[in-house]
mmCIF file with all atom_site columns, C-alpha atoms in Angstrom:
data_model
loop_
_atom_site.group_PDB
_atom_site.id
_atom_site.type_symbol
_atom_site.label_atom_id
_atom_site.label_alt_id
_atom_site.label_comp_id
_atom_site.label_asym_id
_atom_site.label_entity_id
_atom_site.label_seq_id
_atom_site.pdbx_PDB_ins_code
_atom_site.Cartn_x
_atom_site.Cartn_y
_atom_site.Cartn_z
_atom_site.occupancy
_atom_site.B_iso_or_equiv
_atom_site.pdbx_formal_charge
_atom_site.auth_seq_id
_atom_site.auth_comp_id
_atom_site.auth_asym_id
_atom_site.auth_atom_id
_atom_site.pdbx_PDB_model_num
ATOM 1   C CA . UNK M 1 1   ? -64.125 -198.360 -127.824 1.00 0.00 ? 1   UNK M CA 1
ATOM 2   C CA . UNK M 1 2   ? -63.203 -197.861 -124.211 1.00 0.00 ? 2   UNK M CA 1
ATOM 3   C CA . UNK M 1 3   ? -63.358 -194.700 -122.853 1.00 0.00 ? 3   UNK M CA 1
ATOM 4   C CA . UNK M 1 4   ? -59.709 -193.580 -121.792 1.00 0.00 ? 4   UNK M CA 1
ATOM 5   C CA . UNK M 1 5   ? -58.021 -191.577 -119.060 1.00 0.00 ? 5   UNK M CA 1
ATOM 6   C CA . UNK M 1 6   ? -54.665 -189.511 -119.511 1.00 0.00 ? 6   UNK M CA 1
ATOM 7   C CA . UNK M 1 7   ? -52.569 -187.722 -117.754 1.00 0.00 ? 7   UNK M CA 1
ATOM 8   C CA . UNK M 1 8   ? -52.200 -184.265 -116.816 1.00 0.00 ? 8   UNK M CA 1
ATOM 9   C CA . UNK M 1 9   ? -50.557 -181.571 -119.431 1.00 0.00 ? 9   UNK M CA 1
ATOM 10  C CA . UNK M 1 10  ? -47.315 -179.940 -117.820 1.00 0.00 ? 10  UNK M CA 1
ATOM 11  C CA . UNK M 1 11  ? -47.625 -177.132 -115.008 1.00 0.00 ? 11  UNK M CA 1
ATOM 12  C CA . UNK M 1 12  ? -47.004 -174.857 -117.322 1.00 0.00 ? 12  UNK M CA 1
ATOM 13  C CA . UNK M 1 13  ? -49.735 -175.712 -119.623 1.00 0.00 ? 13  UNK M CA 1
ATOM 14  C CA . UNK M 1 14  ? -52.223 -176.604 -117.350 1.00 0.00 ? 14  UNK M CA 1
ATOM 15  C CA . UNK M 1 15  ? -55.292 -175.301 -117.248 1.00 0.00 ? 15  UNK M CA 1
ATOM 16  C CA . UNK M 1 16  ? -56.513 -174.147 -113.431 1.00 0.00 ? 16  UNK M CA 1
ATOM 17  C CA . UNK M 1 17  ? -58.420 -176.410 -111.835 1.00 0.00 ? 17  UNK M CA 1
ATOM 18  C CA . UNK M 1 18  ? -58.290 -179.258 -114.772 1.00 0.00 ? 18  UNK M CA 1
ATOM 19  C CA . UNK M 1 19  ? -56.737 -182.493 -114.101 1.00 0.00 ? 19  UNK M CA 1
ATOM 20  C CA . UNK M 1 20  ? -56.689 -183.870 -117.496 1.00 0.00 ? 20  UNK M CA 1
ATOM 21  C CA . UNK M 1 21  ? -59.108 -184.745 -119.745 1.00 0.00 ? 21  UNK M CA 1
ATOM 22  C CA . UNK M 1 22  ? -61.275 -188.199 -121.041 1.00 0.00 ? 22  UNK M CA 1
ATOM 23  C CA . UNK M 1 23  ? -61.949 -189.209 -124.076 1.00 0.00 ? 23  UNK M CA 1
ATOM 24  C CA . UNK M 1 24  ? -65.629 -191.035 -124.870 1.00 0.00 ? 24  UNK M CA 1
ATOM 25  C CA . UNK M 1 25  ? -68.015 -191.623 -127.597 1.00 0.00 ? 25  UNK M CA 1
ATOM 26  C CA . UNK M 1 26  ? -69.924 -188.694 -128.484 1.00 0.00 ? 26  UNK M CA 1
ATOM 27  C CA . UNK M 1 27  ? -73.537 -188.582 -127.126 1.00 0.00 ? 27  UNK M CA 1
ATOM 28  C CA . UNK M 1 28  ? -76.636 -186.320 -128.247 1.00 0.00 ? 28  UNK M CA 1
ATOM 29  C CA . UNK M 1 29  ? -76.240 -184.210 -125.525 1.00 0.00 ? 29  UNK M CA 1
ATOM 30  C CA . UNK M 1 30  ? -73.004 -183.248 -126.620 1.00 0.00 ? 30  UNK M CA 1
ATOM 31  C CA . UNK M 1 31  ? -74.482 -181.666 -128.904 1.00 0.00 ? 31  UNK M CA 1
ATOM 32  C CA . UNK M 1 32  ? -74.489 -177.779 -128.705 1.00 0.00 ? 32  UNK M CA 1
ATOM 33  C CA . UNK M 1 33  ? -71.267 -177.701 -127.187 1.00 0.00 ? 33  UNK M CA 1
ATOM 34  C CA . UNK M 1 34  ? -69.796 -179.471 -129.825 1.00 0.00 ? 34  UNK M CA 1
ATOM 35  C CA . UNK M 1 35  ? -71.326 -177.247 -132.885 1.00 0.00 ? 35  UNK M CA 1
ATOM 36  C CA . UNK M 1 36  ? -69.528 -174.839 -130.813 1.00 0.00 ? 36  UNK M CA 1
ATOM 37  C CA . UNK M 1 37  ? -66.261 -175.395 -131.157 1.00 0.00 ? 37  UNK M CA 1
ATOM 38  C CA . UNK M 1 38  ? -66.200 -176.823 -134.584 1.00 0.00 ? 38  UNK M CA 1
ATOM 39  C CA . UNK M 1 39  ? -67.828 -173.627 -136.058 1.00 0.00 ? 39  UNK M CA 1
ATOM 40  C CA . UNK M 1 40  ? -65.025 -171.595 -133.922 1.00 0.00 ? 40  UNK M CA 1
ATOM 41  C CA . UNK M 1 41  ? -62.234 -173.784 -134.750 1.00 0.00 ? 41  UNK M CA 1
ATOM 42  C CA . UNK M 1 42  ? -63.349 -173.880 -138.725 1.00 0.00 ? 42  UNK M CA 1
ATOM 43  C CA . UNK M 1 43  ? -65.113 -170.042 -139.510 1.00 0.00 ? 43  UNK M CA 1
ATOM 44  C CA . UNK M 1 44  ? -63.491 -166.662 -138.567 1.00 0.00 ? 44  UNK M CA 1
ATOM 45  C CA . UNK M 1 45  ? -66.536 -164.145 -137.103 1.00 0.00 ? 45  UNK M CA 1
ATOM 46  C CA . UNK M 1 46  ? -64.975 -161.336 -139.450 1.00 0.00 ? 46  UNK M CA 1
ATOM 47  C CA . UNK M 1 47  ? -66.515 -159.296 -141.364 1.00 0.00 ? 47  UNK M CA 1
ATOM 48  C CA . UNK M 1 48  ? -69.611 -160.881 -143.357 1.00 0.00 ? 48  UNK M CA 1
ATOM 49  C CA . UNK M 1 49  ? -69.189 -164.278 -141.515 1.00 0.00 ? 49  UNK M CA 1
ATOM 50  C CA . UNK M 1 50  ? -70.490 -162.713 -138.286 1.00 0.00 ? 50  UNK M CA 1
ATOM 51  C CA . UNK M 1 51  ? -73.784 -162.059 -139.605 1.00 0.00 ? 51  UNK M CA 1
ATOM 52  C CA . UNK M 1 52  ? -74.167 -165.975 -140.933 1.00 0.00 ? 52  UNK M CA 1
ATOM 53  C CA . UNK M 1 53  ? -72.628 -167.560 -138.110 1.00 0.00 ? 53  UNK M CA 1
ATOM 54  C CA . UNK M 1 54  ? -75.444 -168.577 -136.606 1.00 0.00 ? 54  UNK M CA 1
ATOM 55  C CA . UNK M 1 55  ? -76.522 -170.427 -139.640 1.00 0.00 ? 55  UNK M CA 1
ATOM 56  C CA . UNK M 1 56  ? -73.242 -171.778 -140.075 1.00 0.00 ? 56  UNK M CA 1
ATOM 57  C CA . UNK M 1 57  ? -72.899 -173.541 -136.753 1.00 0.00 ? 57  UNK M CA 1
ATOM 58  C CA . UNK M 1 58  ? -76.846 -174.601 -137.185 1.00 0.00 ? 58  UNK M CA 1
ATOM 59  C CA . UNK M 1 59  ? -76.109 -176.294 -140.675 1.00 0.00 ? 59  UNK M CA 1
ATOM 60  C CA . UNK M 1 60  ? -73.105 -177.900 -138.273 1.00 0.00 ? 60  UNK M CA 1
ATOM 61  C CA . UNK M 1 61  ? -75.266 -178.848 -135.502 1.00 0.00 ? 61  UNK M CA 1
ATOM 62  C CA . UNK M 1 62  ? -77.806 -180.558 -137.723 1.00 0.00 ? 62  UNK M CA 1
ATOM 63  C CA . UNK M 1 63  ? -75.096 -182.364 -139.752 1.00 0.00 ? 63  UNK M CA 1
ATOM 64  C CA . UNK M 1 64  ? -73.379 -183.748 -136.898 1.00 0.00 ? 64  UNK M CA 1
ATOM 65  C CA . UNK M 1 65  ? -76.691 -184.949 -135.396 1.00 0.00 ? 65  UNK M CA 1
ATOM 66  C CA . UNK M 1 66  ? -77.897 -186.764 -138.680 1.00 0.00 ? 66  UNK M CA 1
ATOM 67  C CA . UNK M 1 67  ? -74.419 -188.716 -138.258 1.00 0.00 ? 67  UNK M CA 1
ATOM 68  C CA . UNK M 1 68  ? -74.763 -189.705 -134.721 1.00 0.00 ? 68  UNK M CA 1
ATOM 69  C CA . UNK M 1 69  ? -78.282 -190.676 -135.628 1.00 0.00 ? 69  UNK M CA 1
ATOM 70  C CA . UNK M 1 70  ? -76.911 -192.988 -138.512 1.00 0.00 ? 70  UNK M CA 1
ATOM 71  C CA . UNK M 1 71  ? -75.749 -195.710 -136.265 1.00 0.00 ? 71  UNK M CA 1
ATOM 72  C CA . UNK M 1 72  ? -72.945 -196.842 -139.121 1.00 0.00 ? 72  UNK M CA 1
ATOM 73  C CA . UNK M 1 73  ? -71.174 -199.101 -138.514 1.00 0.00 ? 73  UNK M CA 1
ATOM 74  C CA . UNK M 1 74  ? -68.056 -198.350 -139.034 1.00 0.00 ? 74  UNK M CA 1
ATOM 75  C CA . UNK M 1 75  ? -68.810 -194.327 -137.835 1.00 0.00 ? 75  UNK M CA 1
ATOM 76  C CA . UNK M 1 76  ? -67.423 -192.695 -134.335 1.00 0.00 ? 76  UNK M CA 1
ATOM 77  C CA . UNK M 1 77  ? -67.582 -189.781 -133.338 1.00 0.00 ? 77  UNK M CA 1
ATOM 78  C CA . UNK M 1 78  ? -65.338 -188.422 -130.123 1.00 0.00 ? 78  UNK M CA 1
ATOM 79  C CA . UNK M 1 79  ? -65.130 -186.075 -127.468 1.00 0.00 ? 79  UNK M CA 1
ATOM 80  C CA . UNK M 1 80  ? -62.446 -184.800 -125.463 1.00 0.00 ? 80  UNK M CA 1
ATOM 81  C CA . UNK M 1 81  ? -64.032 -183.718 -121.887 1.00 0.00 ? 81  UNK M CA 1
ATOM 82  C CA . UNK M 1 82  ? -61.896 -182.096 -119.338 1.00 0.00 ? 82  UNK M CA 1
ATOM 83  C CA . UNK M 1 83  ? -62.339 -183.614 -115.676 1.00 0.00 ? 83  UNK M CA 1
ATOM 84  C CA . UNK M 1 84  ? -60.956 -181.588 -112.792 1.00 0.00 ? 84  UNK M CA 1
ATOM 85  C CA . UNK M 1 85  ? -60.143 -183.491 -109.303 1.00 0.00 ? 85  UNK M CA 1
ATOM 86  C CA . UNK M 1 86  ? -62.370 -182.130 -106.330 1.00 0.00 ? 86  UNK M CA 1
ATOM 87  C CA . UNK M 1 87  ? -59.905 -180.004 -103.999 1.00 0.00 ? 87  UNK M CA 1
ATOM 88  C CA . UNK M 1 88  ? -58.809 -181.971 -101.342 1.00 0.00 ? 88  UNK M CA 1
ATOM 89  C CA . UNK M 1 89  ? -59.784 -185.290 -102.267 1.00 0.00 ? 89  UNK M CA 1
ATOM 90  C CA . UNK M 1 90  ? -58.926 -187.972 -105.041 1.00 0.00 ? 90  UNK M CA 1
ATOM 91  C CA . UNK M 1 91  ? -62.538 -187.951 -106.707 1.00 0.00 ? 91  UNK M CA 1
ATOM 92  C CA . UNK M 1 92  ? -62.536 -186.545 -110.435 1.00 0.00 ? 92  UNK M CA 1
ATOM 93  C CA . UNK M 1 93  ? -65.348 -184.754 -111.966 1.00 0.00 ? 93  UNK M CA 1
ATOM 94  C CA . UNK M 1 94  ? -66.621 -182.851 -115.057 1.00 0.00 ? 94  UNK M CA 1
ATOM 95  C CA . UNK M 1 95  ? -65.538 -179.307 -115.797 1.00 0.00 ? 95  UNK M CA 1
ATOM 96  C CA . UNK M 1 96  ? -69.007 -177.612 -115.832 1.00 0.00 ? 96  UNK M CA 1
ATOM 97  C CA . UNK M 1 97  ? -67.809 -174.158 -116.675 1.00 0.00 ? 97  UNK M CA 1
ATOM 98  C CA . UNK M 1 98  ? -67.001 -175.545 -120.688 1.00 0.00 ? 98  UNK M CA 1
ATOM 99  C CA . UNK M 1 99  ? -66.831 -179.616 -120.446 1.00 0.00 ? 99  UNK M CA 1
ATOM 100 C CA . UNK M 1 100 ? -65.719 -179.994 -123.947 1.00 0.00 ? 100 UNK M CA 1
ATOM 101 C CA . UNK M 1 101 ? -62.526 -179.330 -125.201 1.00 0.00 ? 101 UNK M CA 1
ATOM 102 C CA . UNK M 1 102 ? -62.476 -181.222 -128.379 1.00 0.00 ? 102 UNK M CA 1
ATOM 103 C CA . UNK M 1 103 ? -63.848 -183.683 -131.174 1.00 0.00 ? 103 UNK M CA 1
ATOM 104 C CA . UNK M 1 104 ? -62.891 -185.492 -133.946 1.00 0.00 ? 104 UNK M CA 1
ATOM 105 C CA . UNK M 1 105 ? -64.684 -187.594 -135.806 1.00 0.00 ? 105 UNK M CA 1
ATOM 106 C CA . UNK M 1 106 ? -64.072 -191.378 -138.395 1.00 0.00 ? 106 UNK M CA 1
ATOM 107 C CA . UNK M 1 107 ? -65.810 -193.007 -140.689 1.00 0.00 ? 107 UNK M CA 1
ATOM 108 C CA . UNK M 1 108 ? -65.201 -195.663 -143.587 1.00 0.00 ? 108 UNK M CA 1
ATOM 109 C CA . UNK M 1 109 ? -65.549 -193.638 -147.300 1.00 0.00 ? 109 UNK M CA 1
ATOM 110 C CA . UNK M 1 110 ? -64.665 -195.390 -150.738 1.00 0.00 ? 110 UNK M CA 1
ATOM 111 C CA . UNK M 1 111 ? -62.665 -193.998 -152.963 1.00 0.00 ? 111 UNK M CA 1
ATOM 112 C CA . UNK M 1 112 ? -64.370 -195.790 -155.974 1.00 0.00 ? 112 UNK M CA 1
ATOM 113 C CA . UNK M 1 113 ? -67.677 -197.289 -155.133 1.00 0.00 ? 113 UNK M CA 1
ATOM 114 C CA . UNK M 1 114 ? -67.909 -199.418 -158.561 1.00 0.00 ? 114 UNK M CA 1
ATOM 115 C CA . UNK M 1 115 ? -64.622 -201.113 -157.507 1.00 0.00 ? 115 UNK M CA 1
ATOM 116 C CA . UNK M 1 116 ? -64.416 -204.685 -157.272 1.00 0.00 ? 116 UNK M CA 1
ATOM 117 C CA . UNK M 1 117 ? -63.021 -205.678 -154.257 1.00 0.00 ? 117 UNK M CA 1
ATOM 118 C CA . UNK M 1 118 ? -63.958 -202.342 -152.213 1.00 0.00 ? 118 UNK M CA 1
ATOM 119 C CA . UNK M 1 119 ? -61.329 -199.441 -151.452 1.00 0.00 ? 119 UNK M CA 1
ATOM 120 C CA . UNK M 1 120 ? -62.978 -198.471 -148.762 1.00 0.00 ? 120 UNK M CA 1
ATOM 121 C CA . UNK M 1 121 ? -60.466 -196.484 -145.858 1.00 0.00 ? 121 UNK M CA 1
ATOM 122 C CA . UNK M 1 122 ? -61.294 -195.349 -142.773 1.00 0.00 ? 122 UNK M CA 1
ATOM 123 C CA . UNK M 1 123 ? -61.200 -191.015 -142.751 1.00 0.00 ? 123 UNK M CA 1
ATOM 124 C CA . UNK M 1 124 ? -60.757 -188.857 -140.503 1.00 0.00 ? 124 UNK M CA 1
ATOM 125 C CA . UNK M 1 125 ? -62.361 -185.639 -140.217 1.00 0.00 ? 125 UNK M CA 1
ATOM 126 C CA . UNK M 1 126 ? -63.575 -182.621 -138.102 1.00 0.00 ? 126 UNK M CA 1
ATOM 127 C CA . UNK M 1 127 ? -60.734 -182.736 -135.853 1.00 0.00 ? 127 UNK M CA 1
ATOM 128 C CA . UNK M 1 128 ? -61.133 -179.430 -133.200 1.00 0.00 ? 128 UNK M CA 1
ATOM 129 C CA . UNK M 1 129 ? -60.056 -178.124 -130.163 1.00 0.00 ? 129 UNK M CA 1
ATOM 130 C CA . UNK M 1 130 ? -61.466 -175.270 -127.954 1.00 0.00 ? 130 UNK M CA 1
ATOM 131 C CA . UNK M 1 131 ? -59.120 -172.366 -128.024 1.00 0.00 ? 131 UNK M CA 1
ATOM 132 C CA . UNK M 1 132 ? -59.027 -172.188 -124.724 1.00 0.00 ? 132 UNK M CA 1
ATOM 133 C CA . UNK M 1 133 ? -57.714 -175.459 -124.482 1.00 0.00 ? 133 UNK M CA 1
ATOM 134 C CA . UNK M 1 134 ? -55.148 -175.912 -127.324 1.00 0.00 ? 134 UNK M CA 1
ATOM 135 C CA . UNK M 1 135 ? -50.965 -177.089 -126.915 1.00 0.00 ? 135 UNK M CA 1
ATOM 136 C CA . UNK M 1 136 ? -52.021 -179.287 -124.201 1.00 0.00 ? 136 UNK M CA 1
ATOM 137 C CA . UNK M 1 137 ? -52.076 -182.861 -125.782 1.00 0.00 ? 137 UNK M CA 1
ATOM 138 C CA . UNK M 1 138 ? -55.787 -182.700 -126.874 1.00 0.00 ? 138 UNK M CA 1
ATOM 139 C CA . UNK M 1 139 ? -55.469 -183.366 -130.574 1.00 0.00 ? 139 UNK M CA 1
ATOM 140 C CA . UNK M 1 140 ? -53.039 -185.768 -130.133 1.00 0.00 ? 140 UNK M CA 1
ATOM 141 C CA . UNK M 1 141 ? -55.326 -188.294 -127.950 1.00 0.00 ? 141 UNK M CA 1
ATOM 142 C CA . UNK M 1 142 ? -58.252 -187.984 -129.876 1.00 0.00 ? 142 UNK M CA 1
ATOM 143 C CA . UNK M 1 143 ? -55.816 -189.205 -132.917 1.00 0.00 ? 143 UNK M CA 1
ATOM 144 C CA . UNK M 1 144 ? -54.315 -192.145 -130.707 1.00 0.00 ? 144 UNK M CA 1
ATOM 145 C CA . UNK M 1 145 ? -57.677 -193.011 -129.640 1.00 0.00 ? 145 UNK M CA 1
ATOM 146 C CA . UNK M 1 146 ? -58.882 -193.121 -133.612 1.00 0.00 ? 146 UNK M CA 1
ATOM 147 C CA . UNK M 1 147 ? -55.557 -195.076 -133.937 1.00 0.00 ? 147 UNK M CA 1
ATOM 148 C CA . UNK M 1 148 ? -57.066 -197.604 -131.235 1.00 0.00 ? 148 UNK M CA 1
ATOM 149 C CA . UNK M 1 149 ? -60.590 -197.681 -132.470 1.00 0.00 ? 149 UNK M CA 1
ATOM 150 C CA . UNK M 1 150 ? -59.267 -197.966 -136.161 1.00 0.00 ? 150 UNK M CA 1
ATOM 151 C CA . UNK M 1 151 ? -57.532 -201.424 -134.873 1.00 0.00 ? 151 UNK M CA 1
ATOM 152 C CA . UNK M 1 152 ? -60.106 -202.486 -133.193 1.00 0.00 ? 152 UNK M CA 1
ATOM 153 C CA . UNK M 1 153 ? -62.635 -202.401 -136.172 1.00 0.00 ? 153 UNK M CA 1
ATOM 154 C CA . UNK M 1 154 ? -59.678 -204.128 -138.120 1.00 0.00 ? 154 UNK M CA 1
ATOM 155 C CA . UNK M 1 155 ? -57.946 -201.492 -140.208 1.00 0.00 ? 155 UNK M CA 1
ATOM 156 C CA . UNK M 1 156 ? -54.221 -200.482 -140.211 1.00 0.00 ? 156 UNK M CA 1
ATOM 157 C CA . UNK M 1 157 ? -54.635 -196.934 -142.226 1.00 0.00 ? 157 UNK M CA 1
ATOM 158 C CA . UNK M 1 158 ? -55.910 -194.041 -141.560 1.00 0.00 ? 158 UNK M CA 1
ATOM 159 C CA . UNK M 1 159 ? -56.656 -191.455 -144.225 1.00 0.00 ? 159 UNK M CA 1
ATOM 160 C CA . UNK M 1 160 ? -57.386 -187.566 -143.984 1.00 0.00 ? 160 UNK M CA 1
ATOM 161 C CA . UNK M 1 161 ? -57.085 -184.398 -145.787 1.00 0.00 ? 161 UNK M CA 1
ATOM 162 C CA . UNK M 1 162 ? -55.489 -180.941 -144.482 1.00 0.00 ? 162 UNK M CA 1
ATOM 163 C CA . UNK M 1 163 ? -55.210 -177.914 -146.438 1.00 0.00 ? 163 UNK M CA 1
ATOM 164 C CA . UNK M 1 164 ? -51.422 -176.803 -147.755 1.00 0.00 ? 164 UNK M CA 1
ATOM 165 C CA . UNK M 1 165 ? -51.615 -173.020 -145.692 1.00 0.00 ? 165 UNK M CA 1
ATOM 166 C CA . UNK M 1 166 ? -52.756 -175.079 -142.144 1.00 0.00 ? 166 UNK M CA 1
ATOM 167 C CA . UNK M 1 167 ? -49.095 -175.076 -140.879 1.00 0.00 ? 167 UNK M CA 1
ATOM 168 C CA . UNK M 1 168 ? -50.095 -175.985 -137.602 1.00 0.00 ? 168 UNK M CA 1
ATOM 169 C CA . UNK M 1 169 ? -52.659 -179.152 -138.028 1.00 0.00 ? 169 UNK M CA 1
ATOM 170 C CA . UNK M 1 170 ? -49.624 -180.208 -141.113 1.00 0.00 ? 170 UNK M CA 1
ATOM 171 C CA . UNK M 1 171 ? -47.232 -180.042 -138.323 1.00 0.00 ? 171 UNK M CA 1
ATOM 172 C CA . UNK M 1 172 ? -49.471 -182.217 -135.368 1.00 0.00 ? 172 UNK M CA 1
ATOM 173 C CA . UNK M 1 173 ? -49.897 -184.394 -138.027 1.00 0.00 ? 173 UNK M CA 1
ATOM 174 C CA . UNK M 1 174 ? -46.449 -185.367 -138.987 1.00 0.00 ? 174 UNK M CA 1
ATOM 175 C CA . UNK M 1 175 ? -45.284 -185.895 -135.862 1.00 0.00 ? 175 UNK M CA 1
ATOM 176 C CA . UNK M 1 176 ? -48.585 -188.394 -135.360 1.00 0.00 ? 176 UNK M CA 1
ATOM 177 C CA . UNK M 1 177 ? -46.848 -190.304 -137.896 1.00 0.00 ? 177 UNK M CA 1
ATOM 178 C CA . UNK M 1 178 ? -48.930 -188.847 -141.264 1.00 0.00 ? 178 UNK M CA 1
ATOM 179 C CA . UNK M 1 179 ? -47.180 -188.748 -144.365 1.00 0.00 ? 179 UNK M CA 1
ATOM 180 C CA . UNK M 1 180 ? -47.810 -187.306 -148.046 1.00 0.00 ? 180 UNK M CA 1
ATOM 181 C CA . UNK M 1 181 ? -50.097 -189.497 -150.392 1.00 0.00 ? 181 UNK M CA 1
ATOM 182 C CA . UNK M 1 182 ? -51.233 -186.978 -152.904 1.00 0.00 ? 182 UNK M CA 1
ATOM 183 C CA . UNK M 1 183 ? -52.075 -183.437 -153.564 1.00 0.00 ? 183 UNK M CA 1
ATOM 184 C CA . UNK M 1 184 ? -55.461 -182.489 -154.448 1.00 0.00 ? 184 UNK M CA 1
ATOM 185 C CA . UNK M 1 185 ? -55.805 -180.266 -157.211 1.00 0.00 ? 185 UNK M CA 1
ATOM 186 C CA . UNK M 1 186 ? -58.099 -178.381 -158.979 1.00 0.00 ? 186 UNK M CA 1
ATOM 187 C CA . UNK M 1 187 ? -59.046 -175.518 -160.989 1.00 0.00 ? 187 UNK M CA 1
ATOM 188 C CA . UNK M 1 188 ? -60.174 -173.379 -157.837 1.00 0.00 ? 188 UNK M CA 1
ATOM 189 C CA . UNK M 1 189 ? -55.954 -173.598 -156.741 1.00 0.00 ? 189 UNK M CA 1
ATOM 190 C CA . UNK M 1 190 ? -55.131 -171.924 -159.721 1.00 0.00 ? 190 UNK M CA 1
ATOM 191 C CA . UNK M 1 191 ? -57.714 -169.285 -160.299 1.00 0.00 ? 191 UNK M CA 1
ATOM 192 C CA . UNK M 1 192 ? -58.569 -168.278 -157.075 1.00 0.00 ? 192 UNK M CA 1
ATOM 193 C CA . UNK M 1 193 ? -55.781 -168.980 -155.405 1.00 0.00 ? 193 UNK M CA 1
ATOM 194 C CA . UNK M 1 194 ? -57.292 -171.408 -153.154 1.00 0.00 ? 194 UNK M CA 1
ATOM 195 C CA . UNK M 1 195 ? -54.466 -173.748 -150.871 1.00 0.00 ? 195 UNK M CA 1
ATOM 196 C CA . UNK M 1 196 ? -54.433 -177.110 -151.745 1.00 0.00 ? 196 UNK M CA 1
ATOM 197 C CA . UNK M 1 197 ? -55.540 -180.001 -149.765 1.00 0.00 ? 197 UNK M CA 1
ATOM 198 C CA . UNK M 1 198 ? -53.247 -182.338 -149.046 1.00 0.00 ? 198 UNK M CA 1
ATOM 199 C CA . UNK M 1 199 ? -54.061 -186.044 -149.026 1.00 0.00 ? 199 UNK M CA 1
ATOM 200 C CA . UNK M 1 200 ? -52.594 -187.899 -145.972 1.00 0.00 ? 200 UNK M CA 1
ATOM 201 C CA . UNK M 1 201 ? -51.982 -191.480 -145.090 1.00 0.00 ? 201 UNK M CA 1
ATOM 202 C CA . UNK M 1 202 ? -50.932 -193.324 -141.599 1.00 0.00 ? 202 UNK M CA 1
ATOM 203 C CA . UNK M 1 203 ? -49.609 -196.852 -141.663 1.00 0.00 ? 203 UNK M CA 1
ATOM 204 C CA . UNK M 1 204 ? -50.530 -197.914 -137.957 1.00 0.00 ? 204 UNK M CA 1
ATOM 205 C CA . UNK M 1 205 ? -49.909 -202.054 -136.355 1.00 0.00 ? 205 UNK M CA 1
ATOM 206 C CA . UNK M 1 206 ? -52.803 -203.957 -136.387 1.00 0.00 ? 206 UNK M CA 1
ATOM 207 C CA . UNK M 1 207 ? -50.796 -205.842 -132.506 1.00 0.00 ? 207 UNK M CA 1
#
């Protein structure tokens, strides 16, 4: 997949000193700054949580480095980096102060590995963005550039699952053009009062 450049958010969105922001393949040395802001943008530091955090964002670290490691085929894993333009000139450069600003990640899963022919789907999964850099386009081109790789590699869906209380992700989702396929339910819903996860689908052109 090509790495991609896009524009600025709005002036009233904008970050200081940030241009816009690239999206590439993930690399190793991405790393630590990446276990970062999935373990901030999926575990609250409240409470009991604080004091397992650090093994929390470990187990994530270690997790997302056995997948980069795996070399699937059919595996990608993407960061959003923010670039800011040198004053005074027309050069663009990294952000050093917090390069990241968010990662998603796809991969190809089967639904029911016995069946004959496969139902393998492309998933998508461990979509994040740094607080500090949310509501300014992030999430939505790391989808479009899942949407690009996901043609590329020959598939025209795109699966993933977001829980029923996530207002916010349901919402950037359905106006990416995600609809309803199922509801997931099980016994935790009903005796714990868990949400539900909802099961989502996107038809996308293979031109």
């Amino acid at each position: 997949m090509n790495p991609s450049f896009f524009s600025s958010p709005s002036p009233e969105q904008q970050t200081p000193g940030i241009s816009g922001f690239s999206i590439r393949v993930a690399a190793p040395s991405d790393l630590t700054q990446l276990a970062d802001i999935l373990a901030m943008s999926f575990h609250s530091r409240e409470g009991f949580v604080e004091w397992v955090y650090p093994v929390l964002r470990l187990g994530i670290y270690e997790d997302l480095k056995n997948r980069l490691r795996s070399k699937a085929e059919h595996y990608i894993c993407l960061v959003a980096e923010l670039v800011a333009r040198e004053e005074g000139t027309q050069n663009y450069r990294s952000h050093r102060a917090q390069r990241m600003a968010g990662t998603v990640e796809m991969a190809l899963r089967s639904r029911f590995p016995w069946q004959i022919p496969s139902s393998d789907y492309l998933y998508l999964s461990n979509l994040a963005v740094h607080p500090e850099y949310r509501r300014q386009g992030v999430a939505q081109q790391l989808l479009s550039n899942c949407e690009e790789t996901a043609r590329e590699w020959g598939f025209s869906e795109i699966y993933l699952h977001v829980l029923e209380n996530n207002h916010a992700a349901r919402q950037l989702y359905y106006q990416a053009g995600y609809r309803l396929q199922q509801v997931d339910w099980n016994w935790t819903c009903w005796l714990f009062g868990q949400p539900r996860r909802l099961f989502l689908r996107k038809q996308i052109s293979l031109s």
